[in-house]
Coordinates of C-alpha atoms and ligand atoms in Angstrom, one line a residue:
Chain A
X1 CA 229.0 -11.6 37.5
X2 CA 225.5 -12.0 38.6
X3 CA 224.5 -9.9 41.3
X4 CA 222.8 -13.1 43.2
X5 CA 224.1 -16.6 42.8
X6 CA 222.4 -19.3 44.5
X7 CA 224.2 -22.5 44.1
X8 CA 222.8 -26.3 45.2
X9 CA 220.7 -24.8 48.1
X10 CA 218.9 -27.4 50.3
X11 CA 216.5 -26.9 53.4
X12 CA 215.4 -29.7 54.8
X13 CA 212.5 -29.7 57.6
X14 CA 212.9 -32.9 59.3
X15 CA 213.3 -35.0 56.1
X16 CA 211.0 -32.5 54.3
X17 CA 212.6 -31.2 51.0
X18 CA 211.2 -27.7 51.3
X19 CA 214.0 -26.9 48.8
X20 CA 215.7 -29.0 46.8
X21 CA 219.2 -28.3 45.1
X22 CA 218.3 -25.5 43.6
X23 CA 220.8 -22.8 41.5
X24 CA 219.9 -19.7 40.1
X25 CA 221.3 -16.4 39.2
X26 CA 220.0 -13.0 38.8
X27 CA 221.4 -10.3 37.3
X28 CA 221.7 -6.4 38.1
X29 CA 218.6 -4.5 36.8
X30 CA 216.6 -7.6 36.1
X31 CA 213.2 -8.6 37.1
X32 CA 212.9 -12.7 37.9
X33 CA 209.9 -14.4 38.6
X34 CA 209.7 -17.3 40.7
X35 CA 206.9 -19.2 40.5
X36 CA 205.4 -22.7 41.8
X37 CA 202.3 -23.8 43.1
X38 CA 201.5 -23.7 47.1
X39 CA 204.0 -25.3 49.5
X40 CA 206.4 -25.5 46.3
X41 CA 209.0 -24.1 48.8
X42 CA 209.2 -20.0 47.4
X43 CA 209.1 -18.3 50.5
X44 CA 211.2 -20.8 52.1
X45 CA 214.0 -20.3 49.8
X46 CA 213.2 -16.0 50.2
X47 CA 213.8 -17.1 53.9
X48 CA 217.1 -18.9 53.8
X49 CA 218.2 -16.0 51.2
X50 CA 217.6 -13.2 53.7
X51 CA 219.0 -14.9 56.9
X52 CA 215.8 -16.3 58.5
X53 CA 216.5 -19.7 57.8
X54 CA 220.1 -22.0 57.6
X55 CA 220.3 -23.5 54.4
X56 CA 221.0 -27.2 55.1
X57 CA 223.3 -26.8 52.3
X58 CA 224.5 -24.8 49.4
X59 CA 226.1 -21.6 48.6
X60 CA 224.5 -17.9 48.1
X61 CA 226.9 -15.6 47.2
X62 CA 225.9 -12.0 46.9
X63 CA 228.0 -9.5 45.3
X64 CA 230.9 -11.7 45.8
X65 CA 230.3 -12.4 49.3
X66 CA 228.8 -15.8 51.0
X67 CA 226.0 -14.6 52.8
X68 CA 223.9 -18.1 54.1
X69 CA 224.7 -17.8 57.6
X70 CA 224.6 -13.7 58.0
X71 CA 221.7 -12.9 60.4
X72 CA 218.7 -10.6 58.8
X73 CA 219.5 -7.1 59.6
X74 CA 223.1 -8.0 58.1
X75 CA 221.8 -9.3 54.9
X76 CA 219.6 -6.1 54.8
X77 CA 222.5 -3.6 55.6
X78 CA 224.2 -5.6 52.5
X79 CA 221.4 -4.4 50.4
X80 CA 218.7 -7.0 50.0
X81 CA 215.3 -5.5 51.3
X82 CA 212.1 -8.1 51.1
X83 CA 208.6 -8.3 51.7
X84 CA 206.6 -10.6 53.2
X85 CA 203.8 -12.9 51.8
X86 CA 201.5 -12.0 54.9
X87 CA 201.8 -7.9 55.5
X88 CA 203.5 -7.0 58.9
X89 CA 202.6 -3.7 60.0
X90 CA 203.9 -2.3 63.1
X91 CA 200.4 -1.7 64.6
X92 CA 201.5 0.9 67.3
X93 CA 203.4 3.2 64.8
X94 CA 202.2 5.4 61.8
X95 CA 202.9 4.5 58.3
X96 CA 205.7 7.6 58.5
X97 CA 207.4 6.1 61.5
X98 CA 207.2 2.7 60.1
X99 CA 208.8 3.6 56.7
X100 CA 211.2 5.6 59.1
X101 CA 212.3 2.5 60.7
X102 CA 213.5 1.1 57.1
X103 CA 215.4 4.7 56.5
X104 CA 217.6 4.7 59.3
X105 CA 218.9 1.5 57.9
X106 CA 220.7 3.8 55.7
X107 CA 220.1 7.2 57.5
X108 CA 222.3 8.5 59.7
X109 CA 220.1 11.6 61.2
X110 CA 216.5 11.7 62.2
X111 CA 216.0 14.5 59.6
X112 CA 217.6 12.1 56.9
X113 CA 215.4 9.4 57.7
X114 CA 212.3 11.0 57.9
X115 CA 213.0 12.8 54.5
X116 CA 213.3 9.5 52.9
X117 CA 210.4 7.9 54.4
X118 CA 208.6 10.4 53.2
X119 CA 209.7 10.0 49.8
X120 CA 209.2 6.4 49.8
X121 CA 205.9 7.4 50.5
X122 CA 204.9 9.2 47.9
X123 CA 206.9 7.2 45.4
X124 CA 204.7 4.1 46.8
X125 CA 201.3 6.2 46.6
X126 CA 200.5 6.6 50.1
X127 CA 200.7 10.4 50.3
X128 CA 198.6 11.6 52.8
X129 CA 198.6 8.5 55.1
X130 CA 201.5 9.5 56.7
X131 CA 200.1 10.4 60.3
X132 CA 197.5 7.3 60.1
X133 CA 198.4 4.4 62.4
X134 CA 199.6 1.7 59.8
X135 CA 197.2 -1.1 61.7
X136 CA 194.0 0.8 60.0
X137 CA 195.2 0.5 56.5
X138 CA 193.3 -1.6 54.5
X139 CA 195.4 -4.7 52.4
X140 CA 196.0 -2.5 49.5
X141 CA 197.5 0.3 51.7
X142 CA 199.1 -2.8 54.0
X143 CA 201.0 -3.9 50.5
X144 CA 202.4 -0.7 49.5
X145 CA 203.6 0.0 52.8
X146 CA 205.7 -3.2 52.8
X147 CA 207.0 -1.7 49.4
X148 CA 207.5 1.8 51.0
X149 CA 209.2 0.1 54.2
X150 CA 211.8 -2.1 52.1
X151 CA 212.3 0.7 49.8
X152 CA 213.1 2.7 52.4
X153 CA 216.0 0.5 53.3
X154 CA 217.7 1.6 50.0
X155 CA 218.1 -1.8 48.8
X156 CA 220.0 -2.9 45.6
X157 CA 218.3 -5.9 45.5
X158 CA 214.5 -6.4 46.5
X159 CA 212.4 -10.0 46.9
X160 CA 208.9 -9.3 46.6
X161 CA 207.1 -12.4 48.2
X162 CA 203.2 -12.2 47.0
X163 CA 202.9 -8.6 46.6
X164 CA 200.0 -8.7 44.6
X165 CA 198.2 -11.3 47.2
X166 CA 194.4 -9.8 48.3
X167 CA 194.7 -6.6 45.7
X168 CA 191.8 -6.2 43.2
X169 CA 192.4 -6.0 39.9
X170 CA 192.9 -2.4 39.7
X171 CA 194.7 -2.5 42.6
X172 CA 197.4 -5.1 41.5
X173 CA 197.5 -3.2 37.6
X174 CA 198.8 -0.4 39.9
X175 CA 201.5 -2.6 41.6
X176 CA 202.7 -3.9 38.4
X177 CA 203.2 0.0 37.6
X178 CA 204.9 0.3 40.6
X179 CA 207.1 -2.3 40.5
X180 CA 208.1 -1.1 36.9
X181 CA 208.6 1.9 38.5
X182 CA 211.1 0.3 41.3
X183 CA 213.0 -1.5 38.6
X184 CA 213.3 2.0 36.7
X185 CA 215.4 3.1 39.7
X186 CA 218.0 0.3 39.2
X187 CA 216.7 -1.7 41.8
X188 CA 217.0 -5.9 40.8
X189 CA 213.8 -7.8 41.7
X190 CA 213.0 -11.1 42.4
X191 CA 209.8 -11.8 42.7
X192 CA 207.6 -14.4 44.2
X193 CA 204.0 -14.4 42.2
X194 CA 201.1 -17.0 41.6
X195 CA 199.2 -14.7 38.9
X196 CA 200.7 -15.3 35.8
X197 CA 199.9 -12.1 33.6
X198 CA 201.7 -10.2 36.0
X199 CA 204.9 -12.9 36.0
X200 CA 204.3 -12.2 32.3
X201 CA 204.1 -8.7 32.0
X202 CA 207.2 -8.1 34.6
X203 CA 210.0 -10.7 34.8
X204 CA 212.8 -10.8 32.4
X205 CA 213.6 -14.4 33.4
X206 CA 211.1 -17.1 35.4
X207 CA 211.7 -20.0 37.3
X208 CA 209.4 -22.6 38.3
X209 CA 209.4 -24.6 41.7
X210 CA 207.7 -27.3 42.4
X211 CA 208.4 -29.6 45.6
X212 CA 211.4 -27.6 46.2
X213 CA 212.9 -28.6 42.5
X214 CA 213.8 -26.2 40.0
X215 CA 211.8 -27.6 36.8
X216 CA 212.3 -25.1 34.5
X217 CA 214.1 -21.7 33.7
X218 CA 213.5 -18.9 30.9
X219 CA 211.7 -16.4 29.5
X220 CA 207.9 -16.0 30.5
X221 CA 206.7 -17.2 26.6
X222 CA 209.2 -20.3 27.2
X223 CA 207.9 -20.7 30.4
X224 CA 204.3 -20.8 29.9
X225 CA 204.5 -22.9 27.1
X226 CA 206.7 -25.5 28.6
X227 CA 204.5 -28.7 29.1
X228 CA 206.0 -29.7 32.4
X229 CA 205.1 -26.5 33.7
X230 CA 201.5 -26.3 32.5
X231 CA 200.8 -30.0 33.6
X232 CA 202.2 -29.2 37.0
X233 CA 201.5 -25.9 38.0
X234 CA 199.3 -24.0 35.3
X235 CA 197.1 -26.7 35.2
X236 CA 196.8 -27.2 38.7
X237 CA 196.0 -23.4 39.4
X238 CA 193.6 -23.3 36.0
X239 CA 191.1 -26.3 37.9
X240 CA 191.4 -24.6 41.3
Chain B
X1 CA 194.8 27.7 71.6
X2 CA 195.8 24.6 69.8
X3 CA 196.5 21.4 71.1
X4 CA 200.0 21.4 72.1
X5 CA 199.7 24.7 74.1
X6 CA 196.9 22.8 76.1
X7 CA 198.9 19.8 76.6
X8 CA 201.9 21.8 77.3
X9 CA 199.8 24.0 80.0
X10 CA 198.4 20.7 81.5
X11 CA 201.6 19.3 81.7
X12 CA 202.8 22.3 83.7
X13 CA 199.6 22.5 85.6
X14 CA 200.0 18.7 86.8
X15 CA 203.7 19.3 87.4
X16 CA 203.2 22.4 89.5
X17 CA 200.8 20.2 91.9
X18 CA 203.2 17.4 92.0
X19 CA 206.1 19.8 93.5
X20 CA 203.7 21.7 96.1
X21 CA 201.9 18.9 96.9
X22 CA 203.8 17.9 100.6
X23 CA 202.8 21.2 101.5
X24 CA 199.2 20.4 101.8
X25 CA 199.6 16.8 102.9
X26 CA 200.0 15.1 106.3
X27 CA 202.1 12.7 106.7
X28 CA 200.2 10.1 105.9
X29 CA 198.9 11.2 102.8
X30 CA 202.8 12.1 102.1
X31 CA 203.7 8.7 102.7
X32 CA 200.6 7.3 99.9
X33 CA 202.5 10.1 97.5
X34 CA 206.1 8.4 98.2
X35 CA 204.5 5.2 97.6
X36 CA 202.7 6.2 94.4
X37 CA 205.7 7.3 92.7
X38 CA 207.5 4.1 93.8
X39 CA 205.2 2.3 91.9
X40 CA 205.4 5.4 89.2
X41 CA 209.3 4.5 88.7
X42 CA 208.8 0.7 88.6
X43 CA 206.2 1.2 86.0
X44 CA 208.0 3.9 83.8
X45 CA 210.9 1.5 84.3
X46 CA 208.6 -1.9 83.3
X47 CA 207.1 0.2 80.7
X48 CA 210.5 0.5 78.4
X49 CA 211.2 -3.1 77.9
X50 CA 207.5 -4.7 78.3
X51 CA 205.6 -1.8 76.9
X52 CA 207.2 -0.6 74.5
X53 CA 209.7 -3.2 73.3
X54 CA 207.2 -6.1 74.3
X55 CA 209.7 -8.2 76.5
X56 CA 207.2 -9.0 79.2
X57 CA 209.2 -9.1 82.7
X58 CA 207.7 -10.7 85.8
X59 CA 210.6 -10.5 87.1
X60 CA 211.6 -6.7 87.3
X61 CA 212.2 -7.4 91.1
X62 CA 215.8 -8.6 90.3
X63 CA 216.6 -5.1 89.2
X64 CA 215.1 -3.4 92.2
X65 CA 216.7 -5.8 94.4
X66 CA 220.3 -5.1 92.9
X67 CA 219.9 -1.3 92.9
X68 CA 219.1 -1.6 97.0
X69 CA 221.7 -4.2 97.8
X70 CA 224.5 -2.6 95.3
X71 CA 223.9 0.6 97.0
X72 CA 223.8 -0.3 100.6
X73 CA 226.4 -2.5 100.8
X74 CA 228.6 0.2 99.3
X75 CA 227.4 2.7 101.9
X76 CA 227.6 0.1 104.9
X77 CA 230.7 -1.4 104.1
X78 CA 232.3 0.8 102.3
X79 CA 231.3 4.4 103.1
X80 CA 230.3 5.0 99.6
X81 CA 227.2 7.5 99.5
X82 CA 224.4 5.9 98.4
X83 CA 223.8 8.8 95.8
X84 CA 227.2 7.4 93.7
X85 CA 226.2 4.2 95.0
X86 CA 222.7 4.6 93.2
X87 CA 224.2 5.3 90.1
X88 CA 226.5 2.4 90.3
X89 CA 223.8 0.1 91.4
X90 CA 221.6 1.4 88.6
X91 CA 224.3 0.4 86.0
X92 CA 224.9 -2.6 87.2
X93 CA 221.7 -3.7 87.2
X94 CA 221.7 -2.5 83.6
X95 CA 224.8 -4.7 82.9
X96 CA 222.7 -8.0 84.8
X97 CA 220.1 -6.9 82.7
X98 CA 222.0 -7.0 79.6
X99 CA 223.1 -10.7 80.6
X100 CA 219.8 -11.6 81.4
X101 CA 218.7 -10.6 78.2
X102 CA 221.6 -12.0 76.4
X103 CA 221.0 -15.6 77.8
X104 CA 217.2 -15.2 77.3
X105 CA 217.3 -14.0 73.9
X106 CA 220.3 -15.8 72.7
X107 CA 218.4 -18.9 73.3
X108 CA 215.5 -17.6 71.8
X109 CA 213.4 -17.7 74.9
X110 CA 210.4 -15.6 73.4
X111 CA 206.9 -14.2 75.0
X112 CA 205.6 -16.3 78.0
X113 CA 209.2 -18.2 78.3
X114 CA 210.5 -15.2 78.5
X115 CA 208.7 -13.5 81.2
X116 CA 209.4 -17.0 83.2
X117 CA 212.8 -16.4 82.8
X118 CA 213.1 -13.4 84.3
X119 CA 211.0 -14.7 87.4
X120 CA 213.4 -17.5 87.7
X121 CA 216.3 -15.1 87.9
X122 CA 214.5 -12.4 90.7
X123 CA 214.1 -16.0 92.5
X124 CA 218.0 -17.1 92.1
X125 CA 219.1 -13.3 93.2
X126 CA 217.0 -13.5 96.6
X127 CA 218.0 -17.3 97.3
X128 CA 221.7 -16.0 96.5
X129 CA 221.2 -13.3 98.3
X130 CA 219.6 -14.9 101.2
X131 CA 222.5 -17.3 101.6
X132 CA 225.3 -14.7 101.8
X133 CA 226.3 -13.8 104.9
X134 CA 228.5 -10.9 103.9
X135 CA 225.1 -9.5 102.6
X136 CA 223.7 -9.6 105.7
X137 CA 221.9 -13.1 104.4
X138 CA 218.3 -13.1 105.6
X139 CA 218.8 -10.8 108.3
X140 CA 218.8 -8.0 106.1
X141 CA 220.7 -5.0 106.2
X142 CA 220.1 -1.9 108.5
X143 CA 221.3 1.3 107.4
X144 CA 222.5 3.7 109.7
X145 CA 220.2 6.7 110.3
X146 CA 222.6 9.8 110.1
X147 CA 220.6 12.1 108.4
X148 CA 223.2 13.6 105.9
X149 CA 221.5 14.8 103.0
X150 CA 225.4 14.2 101.6
X151 CA 224.6 10.5 102.2
X152 CA 220.9 10.5 100.9
X153 CA 219.4 10.7 104.5
X154 CA 217.0 13.2 105.1
X155 CA 215.1 14.8 108.5
X156 CA 212.1 15.2 106.2
X157 CA 209.9 13.1 104.5
X158 CA 209.2 15.9 102.2
X159 CA 212.7 15.7 100.6
X160 CA 212.4 12.1 100.1
X161 CA 209.3 13.1 98.1
X162 CA 211.0 15.5 95.5
X163 CA 213.8 12.7 94.8
X164 CA 211.5 10.0 94.0
X165 CA 209.4 12.9 92.2
X166 CA 212.9 13.8 90.3
X167 CA 213.8 10.1 89.4
X168 CA 210.4 9.6 88.4
X169 CA 210.1 12.9 86.2
X170 CA 213.8 11.9 84.9
X171 CA 212.5 8.3 83.3
X172 CA 209.8 10.0 82.1
X173 CA 211.7 12.8 80.2
X174 CA 213.8 9.7 79.4
X175 CA 211.0 7.8 77.7
X176 CA 209.6 10.5 76.2
X177 CA 213.0 11.7 74.3
X178 CA 213.4 7.7 73.6
X179 CA 210.1 7.2 71.8
X180 CA 210.3 10.0 69.4
X181 CA 214.1 8.5 68.7
X182 CA 215.7 5.8 66.2
X183 CA 215.8 3.5 69.3
X184 CA 212.3 4.3 70.2
X185 CA 210.7 3.2 66.9
X186 CA 213.1 0.1 67.0
X187 CA 211.8 -1.2 69.9
X188 CA 207.8 -0.6 69.2
X189 CA 208.7 -2.3 65.6
X190 CA 210.1 -5.1 67.7
X191 CA 207.5 -5.5 69.6
X192 CA 204.9 -5.4 66.8
X193 CA 207.2 -8.2 64.7
X194 CA 210.4 -8.9 65.1
X195 CA 211.0 -10.5 61.8
X196 CA 209.7 -7.4 60.1
X197 CA 211.8 -5.2 61.6
X198 CA 215.1 -7.5 61.1
X199 CA 214.3 -7.3 57.3
X200 CA 214.9 -3.6 57.8
X201 CA 218.1 -3.8 58.7
X202 CA 217.0 -3.7 62.7
X203 CA 219.8 -5.8 65.0
X204 CA 216.8 -7.2 67.1
X205 CA 219.1 -8.3 69.8
X206 CA 220.9 -5.4 70.2
X207 CA 217.6 -3.4 70.5
X208 CA 216.2 -5.6 73.1
X209 CA 219.3 -4.9 74.9
X210 CA 219.2 -2.0 75.3
X211 CA 215.2 -2.3 76.4
X212 CA 216.3 -4.8 78.9
X213 CA 219.5 -2.7 80.0
X214 CA 217.7 0.9 80.2
X215 CA 214.7 -0.6 82.2
X216 CA 217.1 -2.2 85.0
X217 CA 218.6 0.9 85.4
X218 CA 215.6 2.9 86.5
X219 CA 214.1 -0.1 88.5
X220 CA 217.7 0.2 90.2
X221 CA 217.2 3.9 91.4
X222 CA 213.4 3.0 92.8
X223 CA 215.4 0.2 94.6
X224 CA 218.0 2.3 96.1
X225 CA 215.4 4.9 97.2
X226 CA 213.6 2.1 98.7
X227 CA 216.5 1.3 100.7
X228 CA 217.3 4.5 102.0
X229 CA 214.0 5.8 102.5
X230 CA 213.0 2.8 104.7
X231 CA 216.3 2.1 106.1
X232 CA 216.3 -1.2 105.7
X233 CA 216.4 -4.3 103.3
X234 CA 216.2 -8.0 103.0
X235 CA 216.1 -10.5 99.9
X236 CA 212.7 -11.3 101.0
X237 CA 211.4 -7.7 100.6
X238 CA 213.6 -6.0 97.8
X239 CA 213.6 -9.6 95.5
X240 CA 210.1 -10.0 96.1
X241 CA 207.5 -11.3 93.7
X242 CA 205.5 -8.3 94.8
X243 CA 207.9 -5.9 93.6
X244 CA 207.8 -7.4 90.4
X245 CA 204.1 -7.1 90.3
X246 CA 203.9 -3.4 91.9
X247 CA 206.1 -2.6 88.2
X248 CA 203.7 -4.9 85.6
X249 CA 200.6 -3.4 87.7
X250 CA 200.7 0.7 87.3
X251 CA 201.5 -0.1 83.2
X252 CA 198.6 -2.7 82.6
X253 CA 196.0 -0.4 83.9
X254 CA 197.3 3.2 83.1
X255 CA 198.5 1.9 79.3
X256 CA 201.6 0.4 79.0
X257 CA 203.9 1.6 75.8
X258 CA 202.2 4.8 76.7
X259 CA 204.1 8.1 77.8
X260 CA 201.6 9.0 81.0
X261 CA 200.0 5.6 81.7
X262 CA 202.1 4.2 84.4
X263 CA 201.9 7.3 86.0
X264 CA 198.2 7.4 85.9
X265 CA 198.1 3.8 86.8
X266 CA 199.9 4.2 90.1
X267 CA 198.3 6.7 91.0
X268 CA 195.0 4.9 90.9
X269 CA 196.6 1.6 92.2
X270 CA 198.5 2.6 95.3
X271 CA 195.7 5.0 97.0
X272 CA 193.3 1.8 96.0
X273 CA 195.6 -0.4 98.0
X274 CA 195.9 1.5 100.6
X275 CA 192.4 2.0 101.1
X276 CA 191.9 -1.8 100.8
X277 CA 194.1 -2.4 103.3
X278 CA 192.3 -0.4 105.7
X279 CA 189.2 -1.8 105.2
X280 CA 190.2 -5.4 105.0
X281 CA 192.9 -5.6 107.6
X282 CA 192.2 -9.0 108.7
X283 CA 192.9 -10.6 105.2
X284 CA 196.7 -10.0 105.0
X285 CA 197.5 -10.2 101.0
X286 CA 194.0 -8.7 99.8
X287 CA 196.5 -6.3 98.0
X288 CA 197.8 -9.0 95.5
X289 CA 194.2 -10.3 95.1
X290 CA 193.0 -7.0 93.9
X291 CA 195.8 -6.5 91.5
X292 CA 195.0 -9.9 90.2
X293 CA 191.6 -9.4 89.2
X294 CA 192.3 -6.1 88.3
X295 CA 195.1 -7.3 85.8
X296 CA 192.7 -10.0 84.5
X297 CA 189.8 -7.5 83.7
X298 CA 192.0 -5.0 82.3
X299 CA 193.6 -7.5 79.9
X300 CA 190.3 -9.0 79.1
X301 CA 188.7 -5.3 78.8
X302 CA 191.0 -2.8 78.6
X303 CA 193.9 -4.0 76.9
X304 CA 195.1 -0.4 75.9
X305 CA 195.1 0.7 79.9
X306 CA 192.8 3.6 81.0
X307 CA 195.5 6.2 79.2
X308 CA 195.8 4.2 76.1
X309 CA 191.9 4.2 75.9
X310 CA 191.2 8.1 76.3
X311 CA 194.3 8.9 73.8
X312 CA 192.5 6.3 71.2
X313 CA 189.3 7.6 71.9
X314 CA 190.8 11.1 71.5
X315 CA 192.8 10.6 68.1
X316 CA 190.0 8.8 67.0
X317 CA 187.0 11.7 67.6
X318 CA 189.9 14.2 65.9
X319 CA 190.1 11.8 63.2
X320 CA 186.0 12.1 62.2
Ligands
LIG1 N1 209.4 -23.6 59.1 C1 208.9 -24.2 59.1 N2 208.7 -25.6 59.6 C2 208.3 -27.0 59.2 N3 208.1 -26.9 57.7 C3 207.7 -25.6 56.9 C4 208.2 -24.2 57.6 N4 208.6 -23.3 56.7 C5 207.8 -23.6 55.7 N5 207.8 -25.6 55.6 C6 207.1 -26.5 54.8 O1 207.7 -26.3 53.2 C7 207.1 -26.3 52.4 C8 207.3 -25.0 51.5 O2 206.7 -24.0 52.2 P1 206.5 -22.7 51.2 O3 208.0 -22.1 51.1 O4 205.8 -21.5 52.5 O5 205.7 -22.8 50.3 P2 205.5 -21.8 49.1 O6 205.6 -20.3 49.4 O7 205.9 -22.0 47.9 O8 203.7 -21.9 49.1 C9 205.7 -26.5 52.8 O9 205.4 -28.1 52.9 C10 205.6 -26.3 54.5 O10 205.0 -27.0 54.9
LIG2 MG1 204.7 -18.2 49.9

């Protein structure tokens, strides 16, 4: 039984089919990549999975439960964490407090929550920044903070929306390592990514989205050799 | 001496000055002191939901008025001591706050629209009370002056001063504890970005309702105090938009979302208003004009408020 099963999900915005009849499955322990050009509907699909948008039609089943009508915070409680394409640090809180907000998802006491938060900060390489105001972090640190916060909620499934965006090559290399470590902790990952080498390096399975529709599924090698994908996506991004 | 000790000593000293103030003040100055503290309590109340949780209220008079009217009608009609009435009024206001919040947030009113909704609710309550003869209608209610401390009536203004000082201290301690708790973190997270907060498991609606209810609670305490101190209320006084403004201004000037900002703001704004009123006796409503100008200036040039600016400056210097 897959951990997450997406069945014929559609999301329309006034006739614009942002997500069009998408079905996919994620098994426990996998890293699944989701690629596609800008505007393909990747983030919209994430928003449907995490309760920000109500899918126009289709079923989303997580651990045998239908979740397509649930609120975002409930979905988080059930064990699905996410990061945002545009980092959203809580600028009036310290790094430690930012992560503690996530840690309270599962931790009962303040001591427990702050302990958990400290661990996640160390894990994501933000040690030493605990008392820094989150609003003053640079892009790389903000990405790590997004990840630390999501991890603090103790997810079984983690959805990452372009965590490499805006990172320098060195930083993205570190982020790739970090995501591997997250996987080694037993967390299943669905990640949206633009950078092909990153997807190649990390994913077990890759789905390709084009104009809201899935056009291809396979191992990274299979997908990168698929002519339709090369034409519609890889070709385009090479031109750009 | 470390900063923590320094802060503790400063705080104790300031508290001592505040407590002993009535012994050094004449009647007029003492009245101003009480006005400062009413504004400070309203400011702290507004601080909780608007400063910390970022849900801008333009109608805090609704909670102030509910506090004043609940304790006063309970007292004049049923003989319930206003001490008890104050608590009942605060609880009623908290419930009304939750209802207003539920209606507004349920229908996804955000930011300016939410602020306008609170303004509308204050107006609705004012008009309702104005037209309810059982509540005294537009004439208002005069509270019989019996000078019984058990009924929240004192012979000396000094006692009123200490009562409102205690209420302000209570609100401030409440905020101090809350801001370091899970609730406080969640409120500030919601202010920053409610989508991101929800993604971390924060029940946004629940915490917004906690914010508006506890905010309403403290505004209602101020309302009951006002009624007992002045001995008379009517809808155009306690549900007035000037009360709503008086909740906002100390926060904006002092620093919203900071523990001491609203206290500092009230301490600056009320004497300033007094001075202006005595300088320009012929111009009525001069305080509103000054408030307006100050709010615009502060939002444009000092959005953190004076206290907020100060603490940021200090932490920056420490950092370097
Ligand atoms: N809230 C929204 N309202 C209307 N259209 C939207 C909304 N969110 C996304 N879209 C549209 O859905 C399409 C897919 O967008 P998105 O999911 O952000 O793409 P991606 O993340 O793959 O770049 C785009 O055409 C976008 O304009
Ligand atoms: Mg996107």
